[in-house]
mmCIF file of C-alpha atoms in Angstrom:
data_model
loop_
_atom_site.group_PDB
_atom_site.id
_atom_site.type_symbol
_atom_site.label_atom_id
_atom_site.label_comp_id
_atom_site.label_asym_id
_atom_site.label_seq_id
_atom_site.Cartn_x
_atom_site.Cartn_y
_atom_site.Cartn_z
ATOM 1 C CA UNK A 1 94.415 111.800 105.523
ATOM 2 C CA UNK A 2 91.608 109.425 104.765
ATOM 3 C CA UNK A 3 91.892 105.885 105.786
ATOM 4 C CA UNK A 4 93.378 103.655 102.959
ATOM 5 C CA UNK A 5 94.398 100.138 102.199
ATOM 6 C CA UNK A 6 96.080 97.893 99.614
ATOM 7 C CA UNK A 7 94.609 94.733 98.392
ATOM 8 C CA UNK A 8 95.951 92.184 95.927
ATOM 9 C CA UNK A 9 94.595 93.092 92.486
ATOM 10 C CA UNK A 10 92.776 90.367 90.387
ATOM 11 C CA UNK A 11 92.248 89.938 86.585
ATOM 12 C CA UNK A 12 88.663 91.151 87.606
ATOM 13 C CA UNK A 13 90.234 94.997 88.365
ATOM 14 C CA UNK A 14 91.994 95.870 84.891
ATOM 15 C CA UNK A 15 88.746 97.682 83.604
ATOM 16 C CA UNK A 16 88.609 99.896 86.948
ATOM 17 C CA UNK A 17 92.149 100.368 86.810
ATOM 18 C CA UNK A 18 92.463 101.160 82.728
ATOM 19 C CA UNK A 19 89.147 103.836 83.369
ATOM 20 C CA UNK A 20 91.356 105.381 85.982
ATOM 21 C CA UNK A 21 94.380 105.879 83.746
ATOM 22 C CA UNK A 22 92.402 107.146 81.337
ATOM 23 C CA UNK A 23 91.225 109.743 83.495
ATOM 24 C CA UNK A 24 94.392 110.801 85.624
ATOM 25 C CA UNK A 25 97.036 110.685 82.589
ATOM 26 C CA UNK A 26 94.810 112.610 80.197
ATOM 27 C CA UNK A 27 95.511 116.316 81.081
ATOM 28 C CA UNK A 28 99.802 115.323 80.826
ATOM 29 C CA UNK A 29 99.047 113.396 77.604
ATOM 30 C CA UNK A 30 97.109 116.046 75.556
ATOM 31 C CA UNK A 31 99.799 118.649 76.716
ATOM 32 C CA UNK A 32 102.167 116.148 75.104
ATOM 33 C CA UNK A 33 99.725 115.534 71.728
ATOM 34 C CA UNK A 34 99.733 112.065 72.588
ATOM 35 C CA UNK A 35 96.306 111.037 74.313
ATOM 36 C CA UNK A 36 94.279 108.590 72.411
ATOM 37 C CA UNK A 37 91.351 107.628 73.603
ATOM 38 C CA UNK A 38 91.422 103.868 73.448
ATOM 39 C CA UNK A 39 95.502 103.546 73.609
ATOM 40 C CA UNK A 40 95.481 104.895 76.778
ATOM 41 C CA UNK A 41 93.374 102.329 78.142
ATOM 42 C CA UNK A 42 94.408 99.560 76.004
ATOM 43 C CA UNK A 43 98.190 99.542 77.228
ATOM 44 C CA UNK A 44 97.151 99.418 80.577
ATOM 45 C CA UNK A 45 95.430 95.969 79.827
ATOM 46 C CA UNK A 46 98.460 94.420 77.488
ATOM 47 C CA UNK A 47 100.862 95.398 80.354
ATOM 48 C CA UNK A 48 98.345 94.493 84.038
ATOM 49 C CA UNK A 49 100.216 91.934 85.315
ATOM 50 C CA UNK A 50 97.666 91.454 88.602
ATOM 51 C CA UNK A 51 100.652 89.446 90.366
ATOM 52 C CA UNK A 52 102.374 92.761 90.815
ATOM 53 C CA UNK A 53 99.348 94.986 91.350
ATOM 54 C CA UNK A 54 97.698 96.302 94.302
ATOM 55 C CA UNK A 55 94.289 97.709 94.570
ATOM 56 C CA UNK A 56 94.197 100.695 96.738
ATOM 57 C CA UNK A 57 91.149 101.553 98.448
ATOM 58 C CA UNK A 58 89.638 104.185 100.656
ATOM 59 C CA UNK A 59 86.798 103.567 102.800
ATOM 60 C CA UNK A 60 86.560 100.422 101.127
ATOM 61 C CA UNK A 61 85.912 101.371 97.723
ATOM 62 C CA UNK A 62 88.450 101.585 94.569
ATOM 63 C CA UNK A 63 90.456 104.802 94.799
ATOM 64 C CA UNK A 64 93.361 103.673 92.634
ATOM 65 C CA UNK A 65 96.384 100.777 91.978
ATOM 66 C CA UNK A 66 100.110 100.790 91.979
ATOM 67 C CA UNK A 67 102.474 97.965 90.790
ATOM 68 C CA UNK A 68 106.053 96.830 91.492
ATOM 69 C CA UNK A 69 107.152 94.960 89.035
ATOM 70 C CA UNK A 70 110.468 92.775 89.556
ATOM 71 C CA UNK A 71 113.369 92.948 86.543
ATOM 72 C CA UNK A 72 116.732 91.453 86.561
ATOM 73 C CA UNK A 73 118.432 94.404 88.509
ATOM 74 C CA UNK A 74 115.290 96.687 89.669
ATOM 75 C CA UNK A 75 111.988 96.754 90.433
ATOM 76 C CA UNK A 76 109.838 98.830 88.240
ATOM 77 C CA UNK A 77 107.400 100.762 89.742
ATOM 78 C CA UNK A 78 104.154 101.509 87.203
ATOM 79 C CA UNK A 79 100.558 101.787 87.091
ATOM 80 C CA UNK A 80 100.503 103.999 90.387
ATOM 81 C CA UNK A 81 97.339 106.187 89.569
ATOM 82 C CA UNK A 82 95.046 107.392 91.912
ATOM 83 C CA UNK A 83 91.284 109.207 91.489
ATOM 84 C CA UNK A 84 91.815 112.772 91.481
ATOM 85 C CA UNK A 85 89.391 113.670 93.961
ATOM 86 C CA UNK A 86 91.745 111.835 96.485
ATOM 87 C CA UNK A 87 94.931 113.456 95.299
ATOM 88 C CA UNK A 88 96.328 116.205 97.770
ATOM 89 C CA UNK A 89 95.335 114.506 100.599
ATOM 90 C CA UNK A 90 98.802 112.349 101.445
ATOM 91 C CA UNK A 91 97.051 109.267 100.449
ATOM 92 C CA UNK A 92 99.481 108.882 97.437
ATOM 93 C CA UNK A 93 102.407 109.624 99.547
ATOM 94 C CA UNK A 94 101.910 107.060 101.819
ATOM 95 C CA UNK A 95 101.262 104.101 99.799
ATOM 96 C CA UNK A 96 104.604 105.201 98.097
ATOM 97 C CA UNK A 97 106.414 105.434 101.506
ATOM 98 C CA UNK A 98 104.646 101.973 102.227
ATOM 99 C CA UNK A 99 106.021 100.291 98.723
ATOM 100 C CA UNK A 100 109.345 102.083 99.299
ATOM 101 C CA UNK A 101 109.754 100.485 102.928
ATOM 102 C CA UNK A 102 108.980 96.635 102.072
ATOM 103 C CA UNK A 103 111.121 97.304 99.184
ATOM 104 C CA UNK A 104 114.474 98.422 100.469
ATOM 105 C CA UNK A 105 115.090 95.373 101.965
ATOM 106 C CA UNK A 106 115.488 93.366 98.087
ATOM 107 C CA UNK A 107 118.247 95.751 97.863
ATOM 108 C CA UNK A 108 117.781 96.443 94.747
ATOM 109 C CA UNK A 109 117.089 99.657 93.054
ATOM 110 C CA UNK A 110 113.414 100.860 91.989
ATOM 111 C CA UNK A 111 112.790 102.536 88.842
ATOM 112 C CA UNK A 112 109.869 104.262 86.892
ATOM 113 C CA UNK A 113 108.844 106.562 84.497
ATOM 114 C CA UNK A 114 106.704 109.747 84.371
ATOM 115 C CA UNK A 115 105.269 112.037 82.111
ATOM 116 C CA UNK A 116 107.674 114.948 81.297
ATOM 117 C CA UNK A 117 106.192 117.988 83.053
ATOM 118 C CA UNK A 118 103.793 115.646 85.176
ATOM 119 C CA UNK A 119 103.371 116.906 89.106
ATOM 120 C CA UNK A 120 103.842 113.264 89.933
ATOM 121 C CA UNK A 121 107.658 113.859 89.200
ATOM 122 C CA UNK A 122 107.369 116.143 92.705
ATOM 123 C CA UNK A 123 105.996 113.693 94.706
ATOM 124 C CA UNK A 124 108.720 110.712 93.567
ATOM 125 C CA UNK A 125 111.836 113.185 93.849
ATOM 126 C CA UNK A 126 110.522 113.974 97.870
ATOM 127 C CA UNK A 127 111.020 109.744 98.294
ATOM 128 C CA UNK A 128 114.322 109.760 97.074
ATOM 129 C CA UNK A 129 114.042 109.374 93.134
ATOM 130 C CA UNK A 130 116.387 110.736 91.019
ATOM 131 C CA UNK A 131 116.285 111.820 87.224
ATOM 132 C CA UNK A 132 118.397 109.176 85.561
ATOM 133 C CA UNK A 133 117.784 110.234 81.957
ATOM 134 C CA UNK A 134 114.599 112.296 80.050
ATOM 135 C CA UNK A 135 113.262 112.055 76.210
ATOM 136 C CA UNK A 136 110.964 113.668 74.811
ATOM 137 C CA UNK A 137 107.773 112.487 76.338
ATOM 138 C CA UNK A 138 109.354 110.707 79.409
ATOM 139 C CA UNK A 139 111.665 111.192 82.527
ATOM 140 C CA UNK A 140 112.959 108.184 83.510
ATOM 141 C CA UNK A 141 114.137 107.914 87.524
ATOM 142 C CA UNK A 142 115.609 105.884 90.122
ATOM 143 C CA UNK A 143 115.753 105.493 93.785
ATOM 144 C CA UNK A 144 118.257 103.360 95.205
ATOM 145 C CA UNK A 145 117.729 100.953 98.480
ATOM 146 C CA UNK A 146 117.910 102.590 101.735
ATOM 147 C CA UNK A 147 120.236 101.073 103.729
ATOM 148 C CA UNK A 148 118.868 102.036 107.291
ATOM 149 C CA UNK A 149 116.080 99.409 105.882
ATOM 150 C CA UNK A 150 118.411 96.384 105.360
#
């Protein structure tokens, strides 16, 4: 696995970080008819909240983002994207088990939502996320605190 590290995200990062989603969701988005060209980068910038964003980087340079945002009785987790030509290589799995660790001790549930059919879904259910509810374009999951971490 490469090296990697988290950063605090700025206001400055929300192009990088809307280019990215563009990129990584586009393959589960046309599958689902839904990819539009400048929505998909557009929500990303009405919903960065840099307060709850992390910059990920490998070898110093942008390689993706992740955010954890806090709700009245969860933490959400969104914006986790990460360049394709880093995927496979544990990198993703990591920062998750990293998130997942500092996290357990709010005791308070984490939840998200992915594609339907996205292989992200495989990577969340192997830390612990469960499928709460689906519709058609989403599957919504949850992981609850681990209490070993408390």
């Amino acid at each position: 696995m490469a090296d990697w590290e988290m950063r605090p995200a700025s206001a400055a990062d929300v192009d990088a970080v809307a280019e990215l989603r563009a990129q990584v969701m586009r393959r589960d988005l046309e599958r689902l008819g839904r990819y539009d060209e400048h929505r998909v980068r557009q929500r990303l910038r009405d919903g960065f909240v840099p307060a709850h964003t992390w910059v990920i980087e490998v070898g110093g340079a942008f390689a993706g983002c992740v955010a954890l945002r806090p709700a009245q009785d969860a933490h959400w987790l969104e914006h986790f994207y990460l360049d394709p030509a880093l995927q496979g290589r544990g990198i993703g799995s990591a920062v998750l088990s990293t998130l997942l660790e500092r996290h357990d001790r709010d005791d308070a549930p984490i939840r998200l939502n992915v594609l339907r059919g996205s292989p992200a879904q495989r990577l969340y259910e192997r830390h612990g996320f469960r499928v709460e509810s689906e519709d058609p374009v989403d599957v919504f999951m949850v992981r609850e605190p681990v209490p070993a971490a408390r």
